[in-house]
C-alpha positions as a LaTeX table, in Angstrom:
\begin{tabular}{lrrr}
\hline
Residue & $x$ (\AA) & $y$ (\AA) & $z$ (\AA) \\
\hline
Unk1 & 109.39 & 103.47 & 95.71 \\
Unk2 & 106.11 & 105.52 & 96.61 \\
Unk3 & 102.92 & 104.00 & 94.76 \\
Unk4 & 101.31 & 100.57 & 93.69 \\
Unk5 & 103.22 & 97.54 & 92.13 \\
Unk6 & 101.99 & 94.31 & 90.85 \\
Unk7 & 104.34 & 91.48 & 89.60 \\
Unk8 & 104.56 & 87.68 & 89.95 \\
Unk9 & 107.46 & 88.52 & 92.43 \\
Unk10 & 108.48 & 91.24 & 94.65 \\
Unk11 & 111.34 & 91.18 & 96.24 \\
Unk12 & 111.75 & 94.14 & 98.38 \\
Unk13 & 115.45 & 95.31 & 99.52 \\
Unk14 & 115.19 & 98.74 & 100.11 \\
Unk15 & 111.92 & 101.42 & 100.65 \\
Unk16 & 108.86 & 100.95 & 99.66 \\
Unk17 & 105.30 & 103.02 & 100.92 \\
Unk18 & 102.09 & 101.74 & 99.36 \\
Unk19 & 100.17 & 98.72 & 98.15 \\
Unk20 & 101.77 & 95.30 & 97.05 \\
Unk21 & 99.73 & 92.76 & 94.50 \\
Unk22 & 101.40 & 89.94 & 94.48 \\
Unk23 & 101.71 & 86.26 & 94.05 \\
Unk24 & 104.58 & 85.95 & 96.25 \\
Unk25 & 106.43 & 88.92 & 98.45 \\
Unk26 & 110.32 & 88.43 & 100.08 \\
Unk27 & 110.83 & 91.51 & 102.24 \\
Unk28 & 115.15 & 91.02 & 102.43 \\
Unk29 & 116.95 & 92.09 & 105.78 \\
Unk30 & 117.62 & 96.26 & 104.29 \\
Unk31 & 113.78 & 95.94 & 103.18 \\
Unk32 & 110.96 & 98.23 & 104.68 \\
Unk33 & 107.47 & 97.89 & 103.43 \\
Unk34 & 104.79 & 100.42 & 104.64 \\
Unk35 & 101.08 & 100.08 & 103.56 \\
Unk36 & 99.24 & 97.18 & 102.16 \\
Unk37 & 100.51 & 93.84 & 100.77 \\
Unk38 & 98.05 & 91.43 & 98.79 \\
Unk39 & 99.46 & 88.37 & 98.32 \\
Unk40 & 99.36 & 84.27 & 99.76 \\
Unk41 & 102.91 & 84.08 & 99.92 \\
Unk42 & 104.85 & 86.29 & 102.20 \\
Unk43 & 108.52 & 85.90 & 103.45 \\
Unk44 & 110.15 & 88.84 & 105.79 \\
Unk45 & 113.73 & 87.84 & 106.46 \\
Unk46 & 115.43 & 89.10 & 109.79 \\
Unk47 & 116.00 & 92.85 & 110.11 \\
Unk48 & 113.47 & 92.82 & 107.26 \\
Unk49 & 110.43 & 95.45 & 108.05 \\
Unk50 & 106.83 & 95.47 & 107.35 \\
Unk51 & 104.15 & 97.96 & 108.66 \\
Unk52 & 100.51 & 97.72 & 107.65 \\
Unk53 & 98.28 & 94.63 & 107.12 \\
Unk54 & 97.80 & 91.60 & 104.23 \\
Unk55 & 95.37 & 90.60 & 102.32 \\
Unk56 & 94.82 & 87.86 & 100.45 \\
Unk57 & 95.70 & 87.76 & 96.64 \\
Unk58 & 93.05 & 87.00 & 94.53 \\
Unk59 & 94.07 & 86.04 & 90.35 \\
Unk60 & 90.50 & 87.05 & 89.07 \\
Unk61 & 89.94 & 90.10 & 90.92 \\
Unk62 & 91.05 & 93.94 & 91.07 \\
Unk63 & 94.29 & 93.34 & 92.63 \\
Unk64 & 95.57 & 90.84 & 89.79 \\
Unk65 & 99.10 & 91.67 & 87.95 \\
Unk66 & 98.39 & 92.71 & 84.52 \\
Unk67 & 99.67 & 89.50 & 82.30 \\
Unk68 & 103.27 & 91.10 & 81.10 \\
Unk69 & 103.96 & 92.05 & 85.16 \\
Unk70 & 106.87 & 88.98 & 85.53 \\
Unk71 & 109.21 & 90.47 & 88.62 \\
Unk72 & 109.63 & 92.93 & 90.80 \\
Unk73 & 112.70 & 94.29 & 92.30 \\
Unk74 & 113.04 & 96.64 & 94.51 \\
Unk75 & 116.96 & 97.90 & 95.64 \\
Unk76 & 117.98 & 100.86 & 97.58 \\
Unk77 & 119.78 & 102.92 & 95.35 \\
Unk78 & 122.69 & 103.53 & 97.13 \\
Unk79 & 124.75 & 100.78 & 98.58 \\
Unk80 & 125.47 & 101.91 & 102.08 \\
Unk81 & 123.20 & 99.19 & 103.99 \\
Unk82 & 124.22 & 96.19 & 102.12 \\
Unk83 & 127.18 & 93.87 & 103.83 \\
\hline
\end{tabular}
């Protein structure tokens, strides 16, 4: 995924380049995140990748999920990195 997302969740198990807004982030072991994640709550399993700095997450202000964002999920398309 190239661009923004915004959800209650992300869960991140493949690519993704650009900004997170977030309550909570999991980065899974096949997940890559480059660029900015906003958020309080951030997990990175092993083998998991992140590159580029947080911020915190702030409910009232311009980085806020729209109220029908529920969950993100974010899965490599094809299966060749999963066990």
């Amino acid at each position: 995924m190239v661009g923004d997302g915004y959800a209650k969740l992300v869960i991140v198990n493949g690519r993704v380049e650009g900004a997170l807004h977030a309550e909570a982030v999991e980065i899974l072991r096949h997940g890559a995140v480059s660029g900015t994640i906003f958020t309080d709550d951030l997990s990175i399993e092993r083998g998991g990748k992140f590159n580029g700095e947080t911020l915190p997450y702030a409910v009232d202000g311009d980085n806020a999920p729209s109220h029908e964002s529920i969950s993100e999920s974010i899965d490599e398309q094809d299966g060749d990195n999963r066990d």
